[in-house]
PDB file of C-alpha atoms in Angstrom:
ATOM      1  CA  MET X   2     -32.045 112.586 179.318  1.00  0.00           C
ATOM      2  CA  SER X   3     -34.306 110.088 177.658  1.00  0.00           C
ATOM      3  CA  SER X   4     -35.237 110.215 173.986  1.00  0.00           C
ATOM      4  CA  GLY X   5     -38.893 109.940 174.599  1.00  0.00           C
ATOM      5  CA  ASN X   6     -38.628 106.695 172.201  1.00  0.00           C
ATOM      6  CA  PRO X   7     -40.448 103.825 173.659  1.00  0.00           C
ATOM      7  CA  GLN X   8     -38.740 101.407 171.492  1.00  0.00           C
ATOM      8  CA  GLU X   9     -35.410 102.761 172.520  1.00  0.00           C
ATOM      9  CA  SER X  10     -36.248 102.668 176.370  1.00  0.00           C
ATOM     10  CA  ALA X  11     -37.554  99.368 176.234  1.00  0.00           C
ATOM     11  CA  VAL X  12     -33.970  97.920 175.376  1.00  0.00           C
ATOM     12  CA  ASN X  13     -33.133  98.839 179.235  1.00  0.00           C
ATOM     13  CA  VAL X  14     -36.015  96.645 180.693  1.00  0.00           C
ATOM     14  CA  LYS X  15     -34.166  93.769 182.181  1.00  0.00           C
ATOM     15  CA  PRO X  16     -35.810  90.264 181.321  1.00  0.00           C
ATOM     16  CA  SER X  17     -38.312  88.960 183.491  1.00  0.00           C
ATOM     17  CA  ILE X  18     -37.189  85.284 184.584  1.00  0.00           C
ATOM     18  CA  ALA X  19     -41.198  84.333 185.159  1.00  0.00           C
ATOM     19  CA  VAL X  20     -42.141  85.846 181.607  1.00  0.00           C
ATOM     20  CA  GLY X  21     -38.937  83.986 180.286  1.00  0.00           C
ATOM     21  CA  ARG X  22     -40.320  80.645 181.639  1.00  0.00           C
ATOM     22  CA  ALA X  23     -43.666  81.011 180.521  1.00  0.00           C
ATOM     23  CA  LEU X  24     -42.276  81.684 176.930  1.00  0.00           C
ATOM     24  CA  SER X  25     -40.280  78.636 177.008  1.00  0.00           C
ATOM     25  CA  LEU X  26     -42.909  76.671 177.591  1.00  0.00           C
ATOM     26  CA  LEU X  27     -45.333  78.088 174.706  1.00  0.00           C
ATOM     27  CA  ASP X  28     -42.150  77.503 172.744  1.00  0.00           C
ATOM     28  CA  ALA X  29     -42.152  73.948 173.667  1.00  0.00           C
ATOM     29  CA  PHE X  30     -44.936  73.280 172.048  1.00  0.00           C
ATOM     30  CA  LEU X  31     -43.242  74.240 168.344  1.00  0.00           C
ATOM     31  CA  ASP X  32     -40.743  71.780 168.986  1.00  0.00           C
ATOM     32  CA  ALA X  33     -41.931  68.882 170.274  1.00  0.00           C
ATOM     33  CA  GLY X  34     -45.957  68.308 169.723  1.00  0.00           C
ATOM     34  CA  HIS X  35     -49.575  69.547 170.041  1.00  0.00           C
ATOM     35  CA  THR X  36     -50.042  67.442 173.345  1.00  0.00           C
ATOM     36  CA  MET X  37     -47.304  67.155 176.226  1.00  0.00           C
ATOM     37  CA  SER X  38     -47.460  66.247 179.648  1.00  0.00           C
ATOM     38  CA  LEU X  39     -45.863  68.125 182.256  1.00  0.00           C
ATOM     39  CA  THR X  40     -42.900  65.805 182.961  1.00  0.00           C
ATOM     40  CA  GLU X  41     -42.101  66.368 178.972  1.00  0.00           C
ATOM     41  CA  LEU X  42     -42.721  70.454 179.239  1.00  0.00           C
ATOM     42  CA  ALA X  43     -40.484  70.685 182.342  1.00  0.00           C
ATOM     43  CA  GLN X  44     -37.808  68.517 180.629  1.00  0.00           C
ATOM     44  CA  LEU X  45     -37.866  70.340 177.481  1.00  0.00           C
ATOM     45  CA  THR X  46     -38.005  73.781 179.179  1.00  0.00           C
ATOM     46  CA  SER X  47     -35.196  72.391 181.995  1.00  0.00           C
ATOM     47  CA  LEU X  48     -37.898  73.731 184.604  1.00  0.00           C
ATOM     48  CA  PRO X  49     -38.391  72.152 187.665  1.00  0.00           C
ATOM     49  CA  LYS X  50     -42.051  70.175 187.531  1.00  0.00           C
ATOM     50  CA  SER X  51     -43.358  72.405 190.541  1.00  0.00           C
ATOM     51  CA  THR X  52     -42.373  75.470 188.716  1.00  0.00           C
ATOM     52  CA  ALA X  53     -43.691  74.440 185.155  1.00  0.00           C
ATOM     53  CA  PHE X  54     -46.822  73.194 187.034  1.00  0.00           C
ATOM     54  CA  ARG X  55     -47.450  76.912 188.762  1.00  0.00           C
ATOM     55  CA  ILE X  56     -46.882  78.684 185.134  1.00  0.00           C
ATOM     56  CA  LEU X  57     -49.061  76.133 183.269  1.00  0.00           C
ATOM     57  CA  GLY X  58     -51.575  76.678 185.527  1.00  0.00           C
ATOM     58  CA  GLN X  59     -51.456  80.678 184.931  1.00  0.00           C
ATOM     59  CA  LEU X  60     -51.357  80.035 181.219  1.00  0.00           C
ATOM     60  CA  THR X  61     -54.573  77.740 181.593  1.00  0.00           C
ATOM     61  CA  ALA X  62     -56.446  80.278 183.759  1.00  0.00           C
ATOM     62  CA  SER X  63     -55.872  82.610 180.851  1.00  0.00           C
ATOM     63  CA  GLY X  64     -56.773  80.519 177.918  1.00  0.00           C
ATOM     64  CA  HIS X  65     -53.406  80.338 176.499  1.00  0.00           C
ATOM     65  CA  VAL X  66     -53.064  76.392 177.169  1.00  0.00           C
ATOM     66  CA  ILE X  67     -55.889  73.876 177.907  1.00  0.00           C
ATOM     67  CA  ARG X  68     -55.165  71.206 180.532  1.00  0.00           C
ATOM     68  CA  ASN X  69     -56.762  67.562 180.252  1.00  0.00           C
ATOM     69  CA  GLY X  70     -55.611  65.592 183.282  1.00  0.00           C
ATOM     70  CA  ASN X  71     -51.589  65.535 182.749  1.00  0.00           C
ATOM     71  CA  GLN X  72     -51.775  66.421 179.281  1.00  0.00           C
ATOM     72  CA  TYR X  73     -51.441  70.201 177.828  1.00  0.00           C
ATOM     73  CA  ARG X  74     -52.134  71.723 174.730  1.00  0.00           C
ATOM     74  CA  LEU X  75     -52.123  75.124 173.269  1.00  0.00           C
ATOM     75  CA  GLY X  76     -55.530  77.026 173.791  1.00  0.00           C
ATOM     76  CA  ILE X  77     -57.751  78.577 171.370  1.00  0.00           C
ATOM     77  CA  LYS X  78     -56.453  82.089 172.786  1.00  0.00           C
ATOM     78  CA  MET X  79     -53.256  81.215 171.115  1.00  0.00           C
ATOM     79  CA  PHE X  80     -55.112  80.847 167.564  1.00  0.00           C
ATOM     80  CA  GLU X  81     -57.165  84.103 168.116  1.00  0.00           C
ATOM     81  CA  LEU X  82     -53.337  85.893 168.601  1.00  0.00           C
ATOM     82  CA  GLY X  83     -51.828  84.237 165.465  1.00  0.00           C
ATOM     83  CA  ASN X  84     -54.886  85.495 163.611  1.00  0.00           C
ATOM     84  CA  HIS X  85     -53.740  88.920 164.617  1.00  0.00           C
ATOM     85  CA  PHE X  86     -50.713  88.667 163.134  1.00  0.00           C
ATOM     86  CA  VAL X  87     -50.195  91.368 160.528  1.00  0.00           C
ATOM     87  CA  HIS X  88     -50.103  89.112 157.515  1.00  0.00           C
ATOM     88  CA  SER X  89     -53.311  87.603 158.548  1.00  0.00           C
ATOM     89  CA  ARG X  90     -55.176  90.650 158.867  1.00  0.00           C
ATOM     90  CA  PRO X  91     -57.736  91.693 156.397  1.00  0.00           C
ATOM     91  CA  THR X  92     -56.364  92.930 153.295  1.00  0.00           C
ATOM     92  CA  GLY X  93     -53.162  91.514 154.583  1.00  0.00           C
ATOM     93  CA  LEU X  94     -50.371  89.164 152.614  1.00  0.00           C
ATOM     94  CA  LYS X  95     -52.511  85.922 153.211  1.00  0.00           C
ATOM     95  CA  GLU X  96     -56.014  87.326 152.338  1.00  0.00           C
ATOM     96  CA  VAL X  97     -54.363  89.015 149.057  1.00  0.00           C
ATOM     97  CA  ALA X  98     -52.840  86.041 148.123  1.00  0.00           C
ATOM     98  CA  ALA X  99     -55.222  83.440 148.849  1.00  0.00           C
ATOM     99  CA  PRO X 100     -57.308  83.349 145.574  1.00  0.00           C
ATOM    100  CA  LEU X 101     -53.906  83.514 143.363  1.00  0.00           C
ATOM    101  CA  LEU X 102     -52.458  80.807 145.318  1.00  0.00           C
ATOM    102  CA  GLY X 103     -55.944  78.709 144.592  1.00  0.00           C
ATOM    103  CA  ASP X 104     -55.617  79.428 140.686  1.00  0.00           C
ATOM    104  CA  LEU X 105     -52.078  78.288 140.840  1.00  0.00           C
ATOM    105  CA  PHE X 106     -53.050  75.111 142.701  1.00  0.00           C
ATOM    106  CA  LEU X 107     -55.633  74.194 139.934  1.00  0.00           C
ATOM    107  CA  HIS X 108     -53.053  75.114 137.240  1.00  0.00           C
ATOM    108  CA  VAL X 109     -50.331  72.911 138.271  1.00  0.00           C
ATOM    109  CA  GLY X 110     -52.195  70.045 140.151  1.00  0.00           C
ATOM    110  CA  ALA X 111     -49.089  70.211 143.044  1.00  0.00           C
ATOM    111  CA  THR X 112     -48.909  71.518 146.439  1.00  0.00           C
ATOM    112  CA  VAL X 113     -48.588  75.434 146.631  1.00  0.00           C
ATOM    113  CA  GLY X 114     -47.234  77.696 149.444  1.00  0.00           C
ATOM    114  CA  LEU X 115     -46.649  81.000 150.497  1.00  0.00           C
ATOM    115  CA  SER X 116     -43.684  81.686 153.017  1.00  0.00           C
ATOM    116  CA  VAL X 117     -41.731  84.765 154.382  1.00  0.00           C
ATOM    117  CA  LEU X 118     -38.328  85.276 155.553  1.00  0.00           C
ATOM    118  CA  GLU X 119     -37.531  85.291 159.443  1.00  0.00           C
ATOM    119  CA  SER X 120     -34.004  85.859 160.479  1.00  0.00           C
ATOM    120  CA  TRP X 121     -32.338  82.777 158.018  1.00  0.00           C
ATOM    121  CA  ASP X 122     -35.321  80.743 158.105  1.00  0.00           C
ATOM    122  CA  VAL X 123     -38.271  80.572 156.279  1.00  0.00           C
ATOM    123  CA  ILE X 124     -41.740  80.221 157.668  1.00  0.00           C
ATOM    124  CA  LEU X 125     -44.755  78.683 155.811  1.00  0.00           C
ATOM    125  CA  ILE X 126     -47.608  80.885 156.238  1.00  0.00           C
ATOM    126  CA  ASP X 127     -49.848  79.484 153.777  1.00  0.00           C
ATOM    127  CA  GLN X 128     -50.324  76.174 152.149  1.00  0.00           C
ATOM    128  CA  ILE X 129     -52.866  74.329 149.361  1.00  0.00           C
ATOM    129  CA  THR X 130     -52.105  70.859 148.947  1.00  0.00           C
ATOM    130  CA  SER X 131     -54.094  67.601 147.702  1.00  0.00           C
ATOM    131  CA  SER X 132     -54.947  64.410 149.861  1.00  0.00           C
ATOM    132  CA  ARG X 133     -53.389  62.699 146.935  1.00  0.00           C
ATOM    133  CA  SER X 134     -50.060  64.354 147.018  1.00  0.00           C
ATOM    134  CA  ARG X 135     -46.933  62.156 146.986  1.00  0.00           C
ATOM    135  CA  ILE X 136     -44.924  64.238 149.103  1.00  0.00           C
ATOM    136  CA  VAL X 137     -44.794  65.004 153.181  1.00  0.00           C
ATOM    137  CA  THR X 138     -45.370  68.590 153.044  1.00  0.00           C
ATOM    138  CA  PRO X 139     -44.370  71.091 155.555  1.00  0.00           C
ATOM    139  CA  VAL X 140     -47.037  72.109 157.870  1.00  0.00           C
ATOM    140  CA  VAL X 141     -48.515  75.946 158.287  1.00  0.00           C
ATOM    141  CA  GLY X 142     -46.208  77.931 160.692  1.00  0.00           C
ATOM    142  CA  GLY X 143     -43.517  75.622 159.986  1.00  0.00           C
ATOM    143  CA  ARG X 144     -39.651  76.668 159.649  1.00  0.00           C
ATOM    144  CA  ALA X 145     -36.636  75.618 157.440  1.00  0.00           C
ATOM    145  CA  PRO X 146     -33.351  76.616 156.985  1.00  0.00           C
ATOM    146  CA  ALA X 147     -33.769  79.382 154.130  1.00  0.00           C
ATOM    147  CA  LEU X 148     -31.156  78.389 151.661  1.00  0.00           C
ATOM    148  CA  SER X 149     -32.246  74.516 151.695  1.00  0.00           C
ATOM    149  CA  THR X 150     -35.387  75.669 150.229  1.00  0.00           C
ATOM    150  CA  ALA X 151     -36.587  76.976 146.877  1.00  0.00           C
ATOM    151  CA  SER X 152     -38.608  79.763 148.846  1.00  0.00           C
ATOM    152  CA  GLY X 153     -35.879  80.835 150.985  1.00  0.00           C
ATOM    153  CA  LYS X 154     -33.392  80.995 147.986  1.00  0.00           C
ATOM    154  CA  ALA X 155     -36.080  82.910 146.200  1.00  0.00           C
ATOM    155  CA  LEU X 156     -36.307  85.787 149.019  1.00  0.00           C
ATOM    156  CA  VAL X 157     -32.297  85.816 150.141  1.00  0.00           C
ATOM    157  CA  ALA X 158     -31.248  86.441 146.248  1.00  0.00           C
ATOM    158  CA  PHE X 159     -33.422  89.718 146.557  1.00  0.00           C
ATOM    159  CA  LEU X 160     -31.494  90.662 149.591  1.00  0.00           C
ATOM    160  CA  ASP X 161     -28.885  93.435 149.575  1.00  0.00           C
ATOM    161  CA  THR X 162     -25.153  92.057 149.010  1.00  0.00           C
ATOM    162  CA  GLU X 163     -24.417  92.196 152.824  1.00  0.00           C
ATOM    163  CA  ASN X 164     -27.310  90.146 153.805  1.00  0.00           C
ATOM    164  CA  ARG X 165     -26.759  87.857 151.031  1.00  0.00           C
ATOM    165  CA  GLU X 166     -23.472  87.048 152.429  1.00  0.00           C
ATOM    166  CA  ARG X 167     -24.726  86.633 156.055  1.00  0.00           C
ATOM    167  CA  ALA X 168     -27.180  84.223 155.020  1.00  0.00           C
ATOM    168  CA  VAL X 169     -24.645  82.077 153.207  1.00  0.00           C
ATOM    169  CA  ALA X 170     -22.130  82.461 156.060  1.00  0.00           C
ATOM    170  CA  HIS X 171     -24.780  80.922 158.493  1.00  0.00           C
ATOM    171  CA  HIS X 172     -26.010  78.376 156.138  1.00  0.00           C
ATOM    172  CA  VAL X 173     -22.775  76.582 155.611  1.00  0.00           C
ATOM    173  CA  ARG X 174     -21.947  76.658 159.280  1.00  0.00           C
ATOM    174  CA  GLN X 175     -25.371  74.683 159.933  1.00  0.00           C
ATOM    175  CA  GLU X 176     -26.257  70.646 159.732  1.00  0.00           C
ATOM    176  CA  PRO X 177     -27.691  69.690 156.449  1.00  0.00           C
ATOM    177  CA  SER X 178     -31.508  69.252 156.190  1.00  0.00           C
ATOM    178  CA  SER X 179     -30.433  66.399 153.708  1.00  0.00           C
ATOM    179  CA  SER X 180     -27.436  64.799 151.998  1.00  0.00           C
ATOM    180  CA  ARG X 181     -28.482  67.120 149.180  1.00  0.00           C
ATOM    181  CA  THR X 182     -28.177  70.180 150.615  1.00  0.00           C
ATOM    182  CA  VAL X 183     -25.832  72.408 149.195  1.00  0.00           C
ATOM    183  CA  ARG X 184     -22.997  73.370 151.290  1.00  0.00           C
ATOM    184  CA  HIS X 185     -20.579  75.112 149.216  1.00  0.00           C
ATOM    185  CA  ALA X 186     -20.529  78.638 149.348  1.00  0.00           C
ATOM    186  CA  GLY X 187     -19.603  79.501 145.862  1.00  0.00           C
ATOM    187  CA  ARG X 188     -22.162  77.399 144.610  1.00  0.00           C
ATOM    188  CA  LEU X 189     -25.086  78.989 146.681  1.00  0.00           C
ATOM    189  CA  ARG X 190     -23.637  82.580 145.563  1.00  0.00           C
ATOM    190  CA  SER X 191     -23.849  81.129 141.791  1.00  0.00           C
ATOM    191  CA  GLN X 192     -27.391  79.768 142.650  1.00  0.00           C
ATOM    192  CA  LEU X 193     -28.568  82.985 143.857  1.00  0.00           C
ATOM    193  CA  VAL X 194     -27.051  85.230 141.201  1.00  0.00           C
ATOM    194  CA  GLU X 195     -29.365  82.791 138.751  1.00  0.00           C
ATOM    195  CA  VAL X 196     -32.239  83.822 140.688  1.00  0.00           C
ATOM    196  CA  ARG X 197     -32.015  87.350 140.381  1.00  0.00           C
ATOM    197  CA  GLU X 198     -31.553  86.723 136.700  1.00  0.00           C
ATOM    198  CA  ASN X 199     -34.177  84.269 136.132  1.00  0.00           C
ATOM    199  CA  GLY X 200     -36.899  85.195 138.762  1.00  0.00           C
ATOM    200  CA  HIS X 201     -37.072  82.017 140.109  1.00  0.00           C
ATOM    201  CA  SER X 202     -35.348  79.652 142.442  1.00  0.00           C
ATOM    202  CA  TRP X 203     -34.857  75.545 142.222  1.00  0.00           C
ATOM    203  CA  ALA X 204     -34.329  73.064 145.033  1.00  0.00           C
ATOM    204  CA  CYS X 205     -34.229  69.203 144.311  1.00  0.00           C
ATOM    205  CA  ASP X 206     -33.975  66.738 147.176  1.00  0.00           C
ATOM    206  CA  GLU X 207     -32.394  69.728 149.425  1.00  0.00           C
ATOM    207  CA  PHE X 208     -34.606  69.886 152.215  1.00  0.00           C
ATOM    208  CA  SER X 209     -36.387  66.445 151.917  1.00  0.00           C
ATOM    209  CA  MET X 210     -35.232  63.609 150.007  1.00  0.00           C
ATOM    210  CA  GLY X 211     -38.010  62.845 147.164  1.00  0.00           C
ATOM    211  CA  MET X 212     -39.321  66.564 147.267  1.00  0.00           C
ATOM    212  CA  SER X 213     -38.498  69.145 144.582  1.00  0.00           C
ATOM    213  CA  ALA X 214     -39.560  72.507 144.483  1.00  0.00           C
ATOM    214  CA  VAL X 215     -39.692  76.008 142.943  1.00  0.00           C
ATOM    215  CA  ALA X 216     -40.106  79.321 143.736  1.00  0.00           C
ATOM    216  CA  SER X 217     -40.781  82.897 142.996  1.00  0.00           C
ATOM    217  CA  PRO X 218     -40.354  86.081 145.105  1.00  0.00           C
ATOM    218  CA  VAL X 219     -43.013  88.468 145.698  1.00  0.00           C
ATOM    219  CA  LEU X 220     -41.315  91.939 145.019  1.00  0.00           C
ATOM    220  CA  VAL X 221     -42.658  95.310 146.426  1.00  0.00           C
ATOM    221  CA  ASN X 222     -40.674  98.440 145.773  1.00  0.00           C
ATOM    222  CA  GLY X 223     -37.773  95.606 145.211  1.00  0.00           C
ATOM    223  CA  ARG X 224     -38.166  94.325 148.375  1.00  0.00           C
ATOM    224  CA  PRO X 225     -38.573  90.816 148.554  1.00  0.00           C
ATOM    225  CA  ILE X 226     -41.441  90.384 150.962  1.00  0.00           C
ATOM    226  CA  ALA X 227     -42.643  86.298 150.274  1.00  0.00           C
ATOM    227  CA  ALA X 228     -42.231  83.897 148.271  1.00  0.00           C
ATOM    228  CA  VAL X 229     -44.454  81.597 146.495  1.00  0.00           C
ATOM    229  CA  SER X 230     -43.657  77.802 145.896  1.00  0.00           C
ATOM    230  CA  VAL X 231     -44.335  74.902 144.102  1.00  0.00           C
ATOM    231  CA  SER X 232     -43.519  71.340 145.622  1.00  0.00           C
ATOM    232  CA  ALA X 233     -43.994  67.814 143.974  1.00  0.00           C
ATOM    233  CA  ALA X 234     -42.215  64.485 144.078  1.00  0.00           C
ATOM    234  CA  THR X 235     -38.859  64.699 142.569  1.00  0.00           C
ATOM    235  CA  GLY X 236     -39.549  62.426 139.564  1.00  0.00           C
ATOM    236  CA  ARG X 237     -42.854  63.602 138.866  1.00  0.00           C
ATOM    237  CA  PHE X 238     -41.949  67.805 138.729  1.00  0.00           C
ATOM    238  CA  ASP X 239     -42.483  69.381 135.669  1.00  0.00           C
ATOM    239  CA  ARG X 240     -39.879  72.461 136.418  1.00  0.00           C
ATOM    240  CA  ALA X 241     -40.788  74.583 133.409  1.00  0.00           C
ATOM    241  CA  LYS X 242     -44.510  74.872 133.765  1.00  0.00           C
ATOM    242  CA  ALA X 243     -43.828  75.533 137.714  1.00  0.00           C
ATOM    243  CA  ALA X 244     -41.362  78.139 137.045  1.00  0.00           C
ATOM    244  CA  ALA X 245     -43.558  80.058 134.499  1.00  0.00           C
ATOM    245  CA  ALA X 246     -46.283  79.457 137.139  1.00  0.00           C
ATOM    246  CA  VAL X 247     -45.007  80.799 139.923  1.00  0.00           C
ATOM    247  CA  LEU X 248     -43.298  83.679 138.220  1.00  0.00           C
ATOM    248  CA  ARG X 249     -46.631  84.969 137.260  1.00  0.00           C
ATOM    249  CA  THR X 250     -48.305  84.276 140.633  1.00  0.00           C
ATOM    250  CA  SER X 251     -45.849  86.353 142.373  1.00  0.00           C
ATOM    251  CA  ARG X 252     -46.152  89.381 140.545  1.00  0.00           C
ATOM    252  CA  LEU X 253     -49.954  89.219 140.468  1.00  0.00           C
ATOM    253  CA  ILE X 254     -49.629  88.947 144.044  1.00  0.00           C
ATOM    254  CA  ALA X 255     -47.242  91.808 144.330  1.00  0.00           C
ATOM    255  CA  THR X 256     -49.658  94.341 142.301  1.00  0.00           C
ATOM    256  CA  GLN X 257     -52.615  93.203 143.991  1.00  0.00           C
ATOM    257  CA  PHE X 258     -51.058  93.654 147.355  1.00  0.00           C
ATOM    258  CA  ILE X 259     -49.697  97.201 146.340  1.00  0.00           C
ATOM    259  CA  ARG X 260     -53.236  97.998 145.357  1.00  0.00           C
ATOM    260  CA  ALA X 261     -54.828  96.493 148.449  1.00  0.00           C
ATOM    261  CA  ARG X 262     -52.512  98.629 150.225  1.00  0.00           C
ATOM    262  CA  GLU X 263     -53.326 101.931 148.407  1.00  0.00           C
ATOM    263  CA  LEU X 264     -56.936 101.070 148.739  1.00  0.00           C
ATOM    264  CA  ALA X 265     -56.582 100.963 152.532  1.00  0.00           C
ATOM    265  CA  GLN X 266     -54.787 104.375 152.538  1.00  0.00           C
ATOM    266  CA  ASP X 267     -57.571 105.947 150.703  1.00  0.00           C
ATOM    267  CA  TYR X 268     -60.358 104.741 152.941  1.00  0.00           C
ATOM    268  CA  SER X 269     -58.057 105.373 156.132  1.00  0.00           C
ATOM    269  CA  THR X 270     -58.857 108.416 158.724  1.00  0.00           C
ATOM    270  CA  SER X 271     -54.944 108.627 159.514  1.00  0.00           C
ATOM    271  CA  GLU X 272     -52.794 110.878 157.894  1.00  0.00           C
ATOM    272  CA  LEU X 273     -50.031 108.380 157.791  1.00  0.00           C
ATOM    273  CA  GLN X 274     -48.830 106.989 155.118  1.00  0.00           C
ATOM    274  CA  TRP X 275     -48.402 103.337 154.642  1.00  0.00           C
ATOM    275  CA  ASP X 276     -44.907 102.154 155.168  1.00  0.00           C
ATOM    276  CA  ILE X 277     -43.777  98.634 154.273  1.00  0.00           C
ATOM    277  CA  GLU X 278     -40.940  98.661 157.398  1.00  0.00           C
ATOM    278  CA  ASP X 279     -44.301  98.570 159.300  1.00  0.00           C
ATOM    279  CA  GLU X 280     -45.463  95.586 157.993  1.00  0.00           C
ATOM    280  CA  PHE X 281     -42.463  93.643 157.048  1.00  0.00           C
ATOM    281  CA  ASP X 282     -39.523  94.108 159.287  1.00  0.00           C
ATOM    282  CA  ARG X 283     -35.862  94.109 158.042  1.00  0.00           C
ATOM    283  CA  VAL X 284     -33.575  91.173 157.910  1.00  0.00           C
ATOM    284  CA  SER X 285     -31.347  91.249 161.276  1.00  0.00           C
TER     285      SER X 285
END
């Protein structure tokens, strides 16, 4: 007998080969570059060129991909879809955080970022930097191993014990991001304890040589929904100033985010109460 829950029934749906191939072609742009040839896309996805060409034709017709000769790039439709992501919507996390990130940037004079946790990686969803920055910063939408970054440590530290252990176990099995990446499980656990005590994390050359960062989690109902970070060249980093600033900013974002949700609820015609689980997936 069916439970009537569409999410449960979806689990039993057989995966579509065609859909999987289309998604693999779109994903290839994440790993390789903005513009690629048919040959490159076919090689990256292990698809026959004829199959890749046929699917790319359908994606071009729908506006998800743009073709210029034998070169392909993502279409404006993908930008539209991305901006319907929950964090990008009006009164969403990015909009609430943006002015506070701007204030932080003016205060510290270094690159400022906002990241969220996805599985055991962090994804940068917003960033403010300067043309005079001496470091190569990740692009918005970029992904990095969580425990190689200050943002990831700030987020993982405030997970429950089981998920912290899972994050550490996953991290020590992966290839290091740099020669300074912490690989020792005991040391990582000690760092995460310090983060919980101090409210901020620190990473020096661990993700990229020559770059240091400090970060603090945005805690809503005790749950880390995002991390605010400040990054700069290692030799030019004022850790104490940055730590105090990100801690203050992360707390302000949390307060204003909760207020934005309350106001949205007050003016909503729906009787459903806002649930953080609707906006931020559980760690899996």
